[in-house]
């Protein structure tokens, strides 16, 4: 299965989607569905009223208004349908994966008891605690933990990432997801989810928007929009007696048009699409949020708990420097270090070879070039690795172990070594001592400075977060000394050294007691309680099922840095809502200047002065306002789906920018838009 | 026997008791105390800044009075009042209950409440302009606005210095006085703004006419 | 000195006096509302009233106490007005008719002081001072009490207690209103306002005719009428009446009195929340709107804009007193319509279309710049909640104001609040205009007549009490309709404010970070001003178009 076919490209709206979503938009005109959106429900009721009026009293103007009111309703539904449609294709693929899977269930399997009886059942019939066996080429039938064996698994169906991952029993990489494919080997999986509640099921529900519930902010905004709608309804209903007194009784078509123009239809139409699109933007970044509430909470986060490794630093330490002791040349030390590391396939080992090449132009020698070399691998007992070559025995490893080895060989480590290693430790680095035993006896050559490498650009990232008012706390198992050094270099606000799961939990609770919202990432089973406690808990997909259950988001890429993106998406979601609300309300000013003179200039000619756009006729003015009102919804669908531009900055700066763009823009744009539309519609016979 | 009242009753009973306490404090003690102190310290003001003639009050300096000629037929409530040329005339007044007490009736304070575009008011103003100009023997365009408009209270005792000045010749002529004397009287009665900058300069017609009467 | 310079000096003197006094008064109010010690006279009041002053109440209990007190007040006042002929100092007046007594009782208890009667002919002295003026004190105190609970909602955390109604009511009355009223009553008497118990006595005038000179405890009532933003005149002509407001000085003193508490309360807010800048921001919004309104209305009146009558007379003096002039009348009119006071020193009905229309718009703003005693601050705080909500979304966080999150519950109460008054204004005016019999009450033809009706319901719903007084509102229908509108316009918002206070007090505050929307900067001042003007403008634009705009645009 091609991994990326079902991914929607980053937020761009394909015009074809508008067409394909049209039938769905029409189906959503069902009043039983519309009533959930009070603003658009009022529009629909208005459309019904003008339809009746147009049937009874036909004319070009009533029909123009009627058609455009219906279009307004359809456009609103269209935005939602398009937003939902983007998840549909993905859901379809996922669903196919699910339905065609069969499982090889083991009956009576016990750990270490060998293969038991096997039966073939559809995946949907698996129960909690069942054991299934999966072999290379087969699809894993349900979510679970590997209890026996090791396998490489293709998770592209879920993550879109085609590189296979290793899953093995025990430890923090035991979780497998239903729908993924085993590429090699054979594993036994204990099923941990009920049918219908698997990860894929939840994902389907999520991308389809079926599981979407209104988030707290959305509810609050809906309340405000509903009350504005009521105010405008009252304003227009009571206008009729005033108008009658003025000798300018208004037709039902005009009154409905005024109501629709005034109530916040733009935001009302796009509100639900914005929410769906927000979740969708997370999905595009391979993050599954279990609820919209979590996405919103992400925007509110005050404190980010970031794991040092993988988030702040590259996954591994790297050799940064060779520090020879007195009397030893740097090249000599580099040569020894390189030799001892040639067989060392760990990232640290490779980094020593790279450093030797960069700094001392020592070409990496292949193992074949060194005929008499015997490589000594690292063991937990010796805590050293090295090479025996041409009568020389070279060792590198932790200071204590190597020093002991030198003493054993009759040499003395010397005080200088101690000073160097201490200095490196104090700076947050890790010293690796290199020693040699040859004809001259055993002696220390020097020290390799292994250093955590801070990810490029991470400091700026934290600076950004600080501007957004978010505090970063680095979580690390390192000692406080090391932790402090790294924290300072990376620019985090605080750190938690020698962190145990309990410490993490305590930190989260402490922050929350101060009213702060905390976000964190985690993968291990012992992270689960903290993930559950955090307001935003992002579990790594590579992690255990326990962690994935506890968090309210899962990062399919298992990239801890993504927490920052999640926060930004959360903020962007809220900003989009706020900006379009402001835009929607600001629009009303121009609509008044179009409609009020059209209604009353006949009775009070002075009011024609309010027709500052110099619209052609009352009919063309009202039509233009309504057409603008409908078209602006379509015009803003891409923005609603993409979200407004967000650049991390202080709240004050953000607000200023958004007020200028959406407040002032919302004030000015409709004047231009309505005038332009008027220039066109005045050509329609019957509207002048 | 003590009857335990339901909470709602108790609450309202407490509310009533509190209201009675406040009535005693703010509704009785407070105005009585103010009155007592006011009568002690500022008796003249507290009693209405009365102007007396032969021991009898003839006016409050604060309340405008009508200086019209006696009605030809006192029984006719609808009879148009004619200004008496011997007195400085106050502004038009809407404080007329229409019960024969005439304008400047403190029992019917109030304004005309005619709107700025109301043709009734526009016509009335035009009619007043013509009448006042003819009465005072001045060109119509020189009649000041306060002479043409009814005040808010209908009891405005004041006119603008311009209107007083306009009337001086006519009053002097009607009373057989030297215009210089009358003008001097007007100038002496002209009041500036309170504290030099609050309100508008004005001439109190009641005080002016009272001084005028004292000239004899 | 010319009029313009004097006019500007008058405005500057007023602003200076307010600037000088808002700090001590604001801090004194804060002290009264936060201090735990009861003074001896207060303990006497609690004992006499039989109330428990010891513990704070939940918002619901607070609300019930406030409503009980108000209900008892309406009934008491109604009975008082109906039975006044039986009581001393009645000056031979008759009992007030039932509909008018209901209207008047509702009007004074709701701090509106809409008057469909003429004080000089309809009421005796006792009912004025022991009936109406008592409500001038306590209704003002109730307003401040309610805003106190809202401030406590912001300052308290994780509690369901918002204060003790009886304590707030008593302290505000005894420690703030009574002393200030006493001092200013004496100032007013010294400047010429009467204070006696005389009935009307007839004198033979200078010209030999008869005039009835009225008496009454006017100064004591005048002081609290302005200080409590009540506005009910002792006489029909209200503060235009020379016995209520005899000089340019008393005029400025009365304007100062109606503005002083509302303009001091933001300071109280800043002091109580521990962040004075928050108070300054609200004060700035209030002052900005007030100053702009003074400027626009003054310009309209000075230039007789769109006023044929003004042009005919050579100046907009119809309905204005000579001693105040245009500057002194407009300053009073703008202040009284922006404070929910409703006292008038000139006939608003005769203002230019722009000036008079602005007075209506001032009230439509919801009496928040600076608004009534207490009600002004809680009004602007609710609008701030709405502004913060929209702006908060625009900075990408769940909106929060002063550390309290604005969730659906808070937005529900804020939305209901902003919905109530406009709905009452528009529905009331709409019904009146739909009934031919009620339309006939207009004194002026055309759009101005409609403005009279619109003004009446705007004034009643916002508890202002001033009028385009040409409207003959003393009919059973208007007395009943306006009475009901006043009651709903006063107490429904209070219910929502108390509920909001309760909801806020329960919350744990959110820490302020760089991601928090700052609510003390000029940016927020501009935002809040914009939200207020746009929301109100949008709501009332059609109605205003058919009234003042139709009258003023040619």
PDB file of N, CA, C and O in Angstrom, chain A residues 162 223 555 570:
ATOM      1  N   UNK A 162       7.320   5.191   5.734  1.00  0.00           N
ATOM      2  CA  UNK A 162       7.516   3.882   5.136  1.00  0.00           C
ATOM      3  C   UNK A 162       8.662   3.093   5.766  1.00  0.00           C
ATOM      4  O   UNK A 162       8.737   1.881   5.606  1.00  0.00           O
ATOM      5  N   UNK A 223     -22.426  30.548  22.238  1.00  0.00           N
ATOM      6  CA  UNK A 223     -23.362  31.281  23.092  1.00  0.00           C
ATOM      7  C   UNK A 223     -23.355  32.753  22.716  1.00  0.00           C
ATOM      8  O   UNK A 223     -24.397  33.384  22.543  1.00  0.00           O
ATOM      9  N   UNK A 555       1.481  10.811  18.990  1.00  0.00           N
ATOM     10  CA  UNK A 555       2.288  11.270  17.874  1.00  0.00           C
ATOM     11  C   UNK A 555       2.794  10.064  17.106  1.00  0.00           C
ATOM     12  O   UNK A 555       3.592   9.271  17.619  1.00  0.00           O
ATOM     13  N   UNK A 570      -2.913  24.456  18.298  1.00  0.00           N
ATOM     14  CA  UNK A 570      -3.989  24.787  19.234  1.00  0.00           C
ATOM     15  C   UNK A 570      -4.273  26.274  19.229  1.00  0.00           C
ATOM     16  O   UNK A 570      -5.420  26.718  19.193  1.00  0.00           O
TER      17      UNK A 570
END
